[in-house]
Amino acid sequence: MTYANLQCLGAREAAWAWRRGHHAASRASRPEGRRSSSRGGRAKEVGRGITTRTRTGTGALSSPWEQNEPGELSGLGKWYKRNVVGSLRFLPMIAIQLAFIPFLFSFVGIPLLESVGIRLPSMLALATKWVWSKVGLAWMSPDLGTAVKGSVTRVLELPVNSPNELVWKTILGTVLPLMPVVYFFVVLPVIDFVIGREGNEQARASGPSGTHHKEHRMVIWASGFIYMCLLPTACYAAAVLPLLSVLTIGVGFGLYGATMFAVSHELLHSPIKSDRVLSRCLLACVFYPHYEHSHKYIHHKLVGTPEDPSTARRGEHFYAFFVRSVVDNVKMLMRTEAASMKLSWIARVAFIAGSLLIAFGPRGLAVYLIQAFISILSLELVNYIEHYGLKRKRLANGKYEQVSRSHSWNADWFATNCHIVNLQLHSDHHLNSMKPYQNLKNFKDGPQLPGPYSVMMLLSLCPPLFFRVMDPRLDEVEASTKEG
């Protein structure tokens, strides 16, 4: 960048921008393989050399997860990649589903712990009594504790004079189903921070074939069947628990429904008929049976254009996008799909909802609907961040340019990709939607998110902060596209 090109900026801003460009040029001239230590720059590999893309001039906020370059694993990450190979790498997706069972049935697990001498509710009751005695202040009414306990017992549907141990046992049974929220939005980002990034650059370019692909299919099939078994189990558990537990079970289980969108997304693109059938079953379980058609025939065709409901526009906050994406996708399908197809979508969800209502009552049905809403909300959050602000150019003939790697945001954080079957390697998926998940790879010269999906999902819920982080990066992508 020359100084003359910066005359439109203020003198001070121009001087600083020129200075950063000068430093970036000097860093780019360093020997191959040497990474810049500047906080403002990020090295990216281009061919065999290393150049530096400067971000500070754009004003983008940095992310702790960007401490590693794309494809850079920590020592622990390298050990995991070296020792856990093939389809075993994606087993965490199954492990976290099975881990939900003791939290879901804590009203059974807690008595089992008590039978071996671990009386957790009693310990919490004693701790509460001790804290209350130490923290008690003069301004507190003597009846305040009784009033608080009365409110808690009413919410938990317990008698007012219930012993403290029973109150704590019920609180644990209500709160523990929310552990998936803690795992996905707290624990998993920390694991990503520690393990680092892996873009799967050595992945095979070939499509499904042989034992290698069968093993990876077994992983997503197992995950799908576990989820379909856990859904009625969760509805059964909620039927015998307090009303508040219906909400917590629905929210916690809904995050597993969100991972099922990743599984069903993989299956619906499969050339194997049984895979597509399982995908439709999973989509009915999350109350989104039309997603197969909206994704394949609307999103993949129109991605990056104003006509695509699932492409977020620059400056569009998530809440507006959520309504537009859900409503417009349904509207477009209602105009184009046959009546028989629309009736089949209704029949699938009606069958599941009716069966759960008959078997487990209104609370069982409520769990189904709540977990479906959380799953759909998570899906649309992912849709929002995957293509935010990225546009395909309209050509002279009125058509749009071909989809390229620059039309999807990517994230190569290793741990998250092991949980959601490489969904974050999204550019490669749009270039070849039939490529199986284990063969997807990251393009280092494509748009890169500053954090894994769980971090970006939370960021999307705060539009001003999301725009502050993403819009400067979007400027970079647009500038590099023009230069290219």
CSV table of C-alpha atoms in Angstrom, one decimal, residues 64-74 77-78 81 89 188-201 409-426 440-444 447-456:
chain,number,residue,atom,x,y,z
A,64,PRO,CA,-7.5,-15.8,22.5
A,65,TRP,CA,-8.2,-18.7,20.3
A,66,GLU,CA,-6.1,-17.1,17.6
A,67,GLN,CA,-2.9,-17.7,19.6
A,68,ASN,CA,-2.3,-20.6,17.1
A,69,GLU,CA,-2.2,-20.2,13.4
A,70,PRO,CA,-4.6,-22.3,11.3
A,71,GLY,CA,-3.4,-25.9,11.3
A,72,GLU,CA,-1.2,-25.4,14.4
A,73,LEU,CA,-1.7,-28.0,17.1
A,74,SER,CA,-0.3,-27.8,20.6
A,77,GLY,CA,-3.2,-31.9,20.3
A,78,LYS,CA,-0.3,-33.5,18.3
A,81,LYS,CA,-3.9,-36.8,16.6
A,89,ARG,CA,-11.2,-39.4,16.6
A,188,LEU,CA,-15.2,-27.3,25.0
A,189,PRO,CA,-13.9,-23.8,24.2
A,190,VAL,CA,-11.2,-24.4,26.8
A,191,ILE,CA,-10.3,-27.7,25.3
A,192,ASP,CA,-10.0,-26.0,21.9
A,193,PHE,CA,-7.8,-23.3,23.4
A,194,VAL,CA,-5.5,-26.0,24.9
A,195,ILE,CA,-5.4,-28.5,22.0
A,196,GLY,CA,-5.2,-26.0,19.1
A,197,ARG,CA,-6.1,-26.2,15.4
A,198,GLU,CA,-6.0,-28.8,12.8
A,199,GLY,CA,-7.2,-28.3,9.2
A,200,ASN,CA,-7.1,-31.9,8.1
A,201,GLU,CA,-4.9,-31.0,5.2
A,409,TRP,CA,-16.3,-18.8,7.1
A,410,ASN,CA,-14.1,-21.7,8.5
A,411,ALA,CA,-12.9,-22.7,11.9
A,412,ASP,CA,-10.3,-25.5,12.3
A,413,TRP,CA,-10.3,-25.9,16.0
A,414,PHE,CA,-9.7,-29.6,16.5
A,415,ALA,CA,-11.8,-30.5,19.5
A,416,THR,CA,-15.0,-28.9,18.3
A,417,ASN,CA,-14.6,-30.6,14.9
A,418,CYS,CA,-14.3,-33.9,16.6
A,419,HIS,CA,-17.8,-33.2,18.2
A,420,ILE,CA,-19.6,-32.0,15.1
A,421,VAL,CA,-18.1,-34.1,12.3
A,422,ASN,CA,-15.9,-31.3,10.8
A,423,LEU,CA,-18.8,-29.0,10.1
A,424,GLN,CA,-16.6,-26.0,10.8
A,425,LEU,CA,-14.6,-26.8,7.6
A,426,HIS,CA,-17.4,-25.3,5.7
A,440,LEU,CA,-13.1,-32.3,4.5
A,441,LYS,CA,-10.2,-29.9,5.0
A,442,ASN,CA,-9.5,-26.2,5.8
A,443,PHE,CA,-8.4,-23.7,3.3
A,444,LYS,CA,-5.9,-21.4,5.0
A,447,PRO,CA,-12.2,-16.7,5.5
A,448,GLN,CA,-11.3,-17.8,9.1
A,449,LEU,CA,-13.4,-17.3,12.1
A,450,PRO,CA,-11.7,-15.9,15.2
A,451,GLY,CA,-13.0,-18.7,17.4
A,452,PRO,CA,-14.7,-22.1,17.4
A,453,TYR,CA,-18.5,-22.3,16.8
A,454,SER,CA,-19.5,-22.3,20.5
A,455,VAL,CA,-17.7,-19.1,21.1
A,456,MET,CA,-19.0,-17.5,17.9
